[in-house]
PDB file of C-alpha atoms in Angstrom:
ATOM      1  CA  TYR A 280       0.026  -0.013  -0.051  1.00 81.00           C
ATOM      2  CA  THR A 281       1.192   3.494  -0.737  1.00 80.00           C
ATOM      3  CA  ASP A 282      -0.227   6.330   1.340  1.00 80.00           C
ATOM      4  CA  LYS A 283      -2.392   3.882   3.293  1.00 83.00           C
ATOM      5  CA  PHE A 284      -5.002   5.586   5.465  1.00 79.00           C
ATOM      6  CA  ARG A 285      -5.066   4.640   9.135  1.00 75.00           C
ATOM      7  CA  ALA A 286      -8.068   5.613  11.214  1.00 73.00           C
ATOM      8  CA  ILE A 287      -7.478   7.151  14.660  1.00 73.00           C
ATOM      9  CA  SER A 288     -10.400   7.508  17.117  1.00 69.00           C
ATOM     10  CA  SER A 289     -10.702   9.900  19.979  1.00 69.00           C
ATOM     11  CA  PRO A 290     -12.185   8.956  23.349  1.00 66.00           C
ATOM     12  CA  GLY A 291     -15.861   9.972  23.602  1.00 69.00           C
ATOM     13  CA  ILE A 292     -16.022  11.331  19.965  1.00 71.00           C
ATOM     14  CA  PRO A 293     -17.745   9.167  17.364  1.00 72.00           C
ATOM     15  CA  VAL A 294     -15.705  10.739  14.523  1.00 75.00           C
ATOM     16  CA  LEU A 295     -12.522   9.121  13.138  1.00 75.00           C
ATOM     17  CA  PHE A 296      -9.398  11.087  12.252  1.00 75.00           C
ATOM     18  CA  TYR A 297      -7.301   9.825   9.402  1.00 77.00           C
ATOM     19  CA  ASP A 298      -3.562   9.823   8.902  1.00 76.00           C
ATOM     20  CA  ASN A 299      -1.391   8.442   6.079  1.00 78.00           C
ATOM     21  CA  VAL A 300       1.277   5.768   6.301  1.00 79.00           C
ATOM     22  CA  PRO A 301       3.717   6.354   3.400  1.00 81.00           C
ATOM     23  CA  THR A 302       4.290   2.647   2.716  1.00 83.00           C
ATOM     24  CA  ALA A 303       2.737  -0.431   4.306  1.00 84.00           C
ATOM     25  CA  GLU A 304       2.898  -4.049   3.318  1.00 90.00           C
ATOM     26  CA  ILE A 305       0.956  -7.093   4.443  1.00 89.00           C
ATOM     27  CA  PHE A 306       1.731 -10.613   3.192  1.00 93.00           C
ATOM     28  CA  GLY A 307       0.267 -13.741   4.576  1.00 95.00           C
ATOM     29  CA  VAL A 308      -0.721 -17.303   4.249  1.00 97.00           C
ATOM     30  CA  GLU A 309      -4.120 -18.703   5.310  1.00 96.00           C
ATOM     31  CA  ALA A 310      -4.985 -22.355   5.344  1.00 97.00           C
ATOM     32  CA  SER A 311      -7.884 -24.558   6.522  1.00 96.00           C
ATOM     33  CA  PHE A 312      -8.340 -28.293   6.723  1.00 97.00           C
ATOM     34  CA  ASN A 313     -11.652 -30.068   7.001  1.00 96.00           C
ATOM     35  CA  VAL A 314     -12.584 -33.585   8.029  1.00 96.00           C
ATOM     36  CA  TYR A 315     -16.229 -34.765   7.538  1.00 95.00           C
ATOM     37  CA  LEU A 316     -17.652 -37.641   9.554  1.00 95.00           C
ATOM     38  CA  LEU A 317     -20.885 -39.572   9.700  1.00 93.00           C
ATOM     39  CA  LYS A 318     -22.162 -38.481   6.276  1.00 90.00           C
ATOM     40  CA  LYS A 319     -21.225 -34.864   6.910  1.00 90.00           C
ATOM     41  CA  LYS A 320     -23.260 -34.640  10.120  1.00 94.00           C
ATOM     42  CA  ILE A 321     -19.966 -33.716  11.817  1.00 96.00           C
ATOM     43  CA  ASP A 322     -17.443 -31.308  10.322  1.00 97.00           C
ATOM     44  CA  LEU A 323     -14.096 -30.642  11.934  1.00 97.00           C
ATOM     45  CA  GLU A 324     -12.113 -27.753  10.643  1.00 97.00           C
ATOM     46  CA  TYR A 325      -8.697 -26.354  11.611  1.00 98.00           C
ATOM     47  CA  GLY A 326      -7.619 -22.956  10.291  1.00 97.00           C
ATOM     48  CA  LEU A 327      -4.248 -21.192  10.476  1.00 97.00           C
ATOM     49  CA  ALA A 328      -3.231 -17.730   9.304  1.00 97.00           C
ATOM     50  CA  ARG A 329       0.196 -16.106   9.424  1.00 96.00           C
ATOM     51  CA  TYR A 330       0.900 -12.570   8.249  1.00 95.00           C
ATOM     52  CA  LYS A 331       3.931 -10.404   7.874  1.00 93.00           C
ATOM     53  CA  ILE A 332       2.953  -6.812   8.536  1.00 87.00           C
ATOM     54  CA  SER A 333       5.497  -4.133   7.811  1.00 85.00           C
ATOM     55  CA  GLU A 334       3.669  -1.300   9.626  1.00 80.00           C
ATOM     56  CA  LYS A 335       1.278  -2.512  12.315  1.00 79.00           C
ATOM     57  CA  SER A 336      -0.335   0.926  12.774  1.00 76.00           C
ATOM     58  CA  ALA A 337      -1.556   0.830   9.123  1.00 79.00           C
ATOM     59  CA  PHE A 338      -3.454  -2.345   9.907  1.00 82.00           C
ATOM     60  CA  PRO A 339      -4.843  -1.532  13.404  1.00 81.00           C
ATOM     61  CA  PHE A 340      -5.386  -4.431  15.744  1.00 83.00           C
ATOM     62  CA  LYS A 341      -4.565  -7.003  13.053  1.00 88.00           C
ATOM     63  CA  SER A 342      -3.059 -10.092  14.706  1.00 91.00           C
ATOM     64  CA  ASP A 343      -0.126 -11.658  12.742  1.00 92.00           C
ATOM     65  CA  PHE A 344      -0.901 -15.160  13.825  1.00 96.00           C
ATOM     66  CA  LYS A 345      -4.249 -16.841  14.205  1.00 96.00           C
ATOM     67  CA  GLN A 346      -5.582 -20.353  14.751  1.00 97.00           C
ATOM     68  CA  THR A 347      -9.097 -21.670  14.833  1.00 97.00           C
ATOM     69  CA  LEU A 348     -10.600 -25.071  15.509  1.00 97.00           C
ATOM     70  CA  GLU A 349     -14.318 -25.702  14.817  1.00 97.00           C
ATOM     71  CA  ALA A 350     -16.637 -28.617  15.237  1.00 97.00           C
ATOM     72  CA  THR A 351     -20.026 -28.375  13.679  1.00 97.00           C
ATOM     73  CA  ILE A 352     -22.720 -31.025  14.381  1.00 96.00           C
ATOM     74  CA  ASN A 353     -25.955 -31.150  12.322  1.00 94.00           C
ATOM     75  CA  HIS A 354     -28.682 -33.570  13.412  1.00 91.00           C
ATOM     76  CA  ALA A 355     -32.504 -33.610  13.521  1.00 87.00           C
ATOM     77  CA  GLY A 356     -32.843 -29.927  12.776  1.00 85.00           C
ATOM     78  CA  PHE A 357     -30.218 -28.964  15.405  1.00 92.00           C
ATOM     79  CA  SER A 358     -26.952 -27.269  14.449  1.00 95.00           C
ATOM     80  CA  ILE A 359     -24.229 -26.938  17.109  1.00 96.00           C
ATOM     81  CA  LEU A 360     -21.001 -25.014  16.397  1.00 97.00           C
ATOM     82  CA  LEU A 361     -18.138 -25.132  18.757  1.00 97.00           C
ATOM     83  CA  HIS A 362     -15.498 -22.524  17.867  1.00 97.00           C
ATOM     84  CA  TRP A 363     -12.074 -22.243  19.591  1.00 97.00           C
ATOM     85  CA  PHE A 364      -9.708 -19.485  18.483  1.00 95.00           C
ATOM     86  CA  SER A 365      -6.347 -18.042  19.376  1.00 95.00           C
ATOM     87  CA  GLU A 366      -4.654 -14.873  18.022  1.00 93.00           C
ATOM     88  CA  SER A 367      -1.345 -13.156  18.785  1.00 94.00           C
ATOM     89  CA  GLU A 368      -1.021  -9.668  20.264  1.00 91.00           C
ATOM     90  CA  SER A 369      -2.155  -6.757  18.095  1.00 88.00           C
ATOM     91  CA  MET A 370      -1.360  -3.066  18.052  1.00 85.00           C
ATOM     92  CA  GLY A 371      -3.187   0.147  17.100  1.00 80.00           C
ATOM     93  CA  TRP A 372      -3.168   3.888  17.671  1.00 77.00           C
ATOM     94  CA  ILE A 373      -5.705   5.950  19.567  1.00 76.00           C
ATOM     95  CA  ARG A 374      -5.962   9.616  20.270  1.00 73.00           C
ATOM     96  CA  THR A 375      -5.658  10.475  23.908  1.00 74.00           C
ATOM     97  CA  PHE A 376      -7.933  12.866  25.883  1.00 74.00           C
ATOM     98  CA  ALA A 377      -5.027  15.419  25.716  1.00 76.00           C
ATOM     99  CA  GLY A 378      -5.129  15.245  21.938  1.00 71.00           C
ATOM    100  CA  GLY A 379      -1.898  13.247  21.460  1.00 76.00           C
ATOM    101  CA  LEU A 380      -1.482   9.836  20.010  1.00 77.00           C
ATOM    102  CA  ALA A 381      -0.862   6.650  21.969  1.00 81.00           C
ATOM    103  CA  GLU A 382       0.104   3.192  20.833  1.00 83.00           C
ATOM    104  CA  VAL A 383      -2.042   0.468  22.367  1.00 83.00           C
ATOM    105  CA  THR A 384      -1.079  -3.118  22.402  1.00 86.00           C
ATOM    106  CA  LEU A 385      -3.689  -5.837  23.049  1.00 86.00           C
ATOM    107  CA  PRO A 386      -2.244  -8.995  24.547  1.00 88.00           C
ATOM    108  CA  PRO A 387      -2.624 -12.427  22.844  1.00 91.00           C
ATOM    109  CA  PHE A 388      -6.136 -13.789  23.173  1.00 90.00           C
ATOM    110  CA  THR A 389      -7.642 -17.235  23.238  1.00 92.00           C
ATOM    111  CA  ASN A 390     -11.307 -18.067  23.734  1.00 93.00           C
ATOM    112  CA  PHE A 391     -14.281 -20.320  22.923  1.00 95.00           C
ATOM    113  CA  ASP A 392     -17.673 -19.697  21.365  1.00 96.00           C
ATOM    114  CA  VAL A 393     -20.752 -22.015  21.322  1.00 97.00           C
ATOM    115  CA  HIS A 394     -23.702 -21.507  18.857  1.00 97.00           C
ATOM    116  CA  ILE A 395     -26.837 -23.759  18.937  1.00 97.00           C
ATOM    117  CA  SER A 396     -29.759 -23.482  16.660  1.00 96.00           C
ATOM    118  CA  LYS A 397     -32.926 -25.371  15.829  1.00 95.00           C
ATOM    119  CA  THR A 398     -35.103 -25.038  12.773  1.00 90.00           C
ATOM    120  CA  PHE A 399     -38.810 -26.149  12.651  1.00 89.00           C
ATOM    121  CA  ARG A 400     -40.752 -26.514   9.463  1.00 87.00           C
ATOM    122  CA  VAL A 401     -44.295 -25.148   9.752  1.00 88.00           C
ATOM    123  CA  ASP A 402     -46.695 -25.390   6.765  1.00 88.00           C
ATOM    124  CA  HIS A 403     -45.053 -23.255   4.062  1.00 88.00           C
ATOM    125  CA  GLY A 404     -42.291 -21.729   6.122  1.00 92.00           C
ATOM    126  CA  LYS A 405     -39.750 -22.227   8.827  1.00 91.00           C
ATOM    127  CA  ILE A 406     -39.202 -21.047  12.432  1.00 93.00           C
ATOM    128  CA  PHE A 407     -35.764 -20.972  13.871  1.00 92.00           C
ATOM    129  CA  PHE A 408     -34.301 -20.383  17.296  1.00 96.00           C
ATOM    130  CA  SER A 409     -30.589 -19.667  17.949  1.00 96.00           C
ATOM    131  CA  MET A 410     -28.550 -19.261  21.161  1.00 97.00           C
ATOM    132  CA  SER A 411     -24.956 -18.152  21.165  1.00 96.00           C
ATOM    133  CA  GLY A 412     -22.344 -17.689  23.848  1.00 94.00           C
ATOM    134  CA  ARG A 413     -19.221 -15.746  22.839  1.00 91.00           C
ATOM    135  CA  ASN A 414     -15.877 -15.534  24.688  1.00 89.00           C
ATOM    136  CA  LEU A 415     -16.964 -18.163  27.275  1.00 91.00           C
ATOM    137  CA  LEU A 416     -13.482 -18.705  28.735  1.00 89.00           C
ATOM    138  CA  ASP A 417     -12.624 -16.364  31.558  1.00 77.00           C
ATOM    139  CA  SER A 418      -9.910 -14.178  29.984  1.00 70.00           C
ATOM    140  CA  GLY A 419     -10.116 -11.124  32.150  1.00 70.00           C
ATOM    141  CA  GLU A 420     -11.501  -7.748  31.164  1.00 70.00           C
ATOM    142  CA  THR A 421     -10.109  -5.789  28.193  1.00 72.00           C
ATOM    143  CA  VAL A 422     -11.272  -2.219  27.951  1.00 65.00           C
ATOM    144  CA  LEU A 423     -10.189   0.197  25.180  1.00 64.00           C
ATOM    145  CA  GLN A 424     -11.317   3.892  25.581  1.00 59.00           C
ATOM    146  CA  GLY A 425     -14.141   2.827  27.855  1.00 59.00           C
ATOM    147  CA  LEU A 426     -15.391   0.234  25.434  1.00 61.00           C
ATOM    148  CA  ALA A 427     -15.311  -3.387  26.607  1.00 66.00           C
ATOM    149  CA  ILE A 428     -13.841  -5.706  23.980  1.00 75.00           C
ATOM    150  CA  ARG A 429     -13.265  -9.382  24.162  1.00 80.00           C
ATOM    151  CA  ASP A 430     -16.066  -9.499  26.689  1.00 84.00           C
ATOM    152  CA  ARG A 431     -18.448 -12.491  27.326  1.00 87.00           C
ATOM    153  CA  ARG A 432     -21.697 -12.170  25.436  1.00 89.00           C
ATOM    154  CA  ALA A 433     -24.912 -14.115  25.077  1.00 94.00           C
ATOM    155  CA  TYR A 434     -27.375 -13.899  22.223  1.00 95.00           C
ATOM    156  CA  LEU A 435     -30.831 -15.346  21.705  1.00 96.00           C
ATOM    157  CA  THR A 436     -32.427 -15.074  18.210  1.00 95.00           C
ATOM    158  CA  PHE A 437     -35.788 -16.041  16.879  1.00 94.00           C
ATOM    159  CA  GLY A 438     -36.850 -15.875  13.244  1.00 94.00           C
ATOM    160  CA  VAL A 439     -39.669 -16.762  10.811  1.00 93.00           C
ATOM    161  CA  GLN A 440     -39.254 -17.462   7.129  1.00 89.00           C
ATOM    162  CA  ILE A 441     -42.333 -17.681   4.886  1.00 87.00           C
TER     163      ILE A 441
END
């Protein structure tokens, strides 16, 4: 990238400021491997990503190493997804309350998500329910400019399709 924009946010202000990085390069390799079991009712997938980033501030909070492991189980209208992931530390810039710039480094992060859904066929349509739990492992609290990130979350979703 030549003259790559990098966004810089200010605490409490929902407007981004932009700066240019004269030259920034990102190069990487991503791979994933799948294994299907029991007539594709179970899908196991391992993913790996490795990046070489010349100027980390040009790619804010982009980890240079990531791993994922997923298991998907589909049976009797139920779908269960178990998702484990790990990523290396990442860095970004923020504008301080005093108006200056500060480099922020987020530590390496490993966690686990669970997603469970069920679909019901009703006459000419479908009804589905979904429950999700994100970041279920206790990894401590990470707060950036008052915004909780990497926090534990739960979702309940209901939908109708006609």
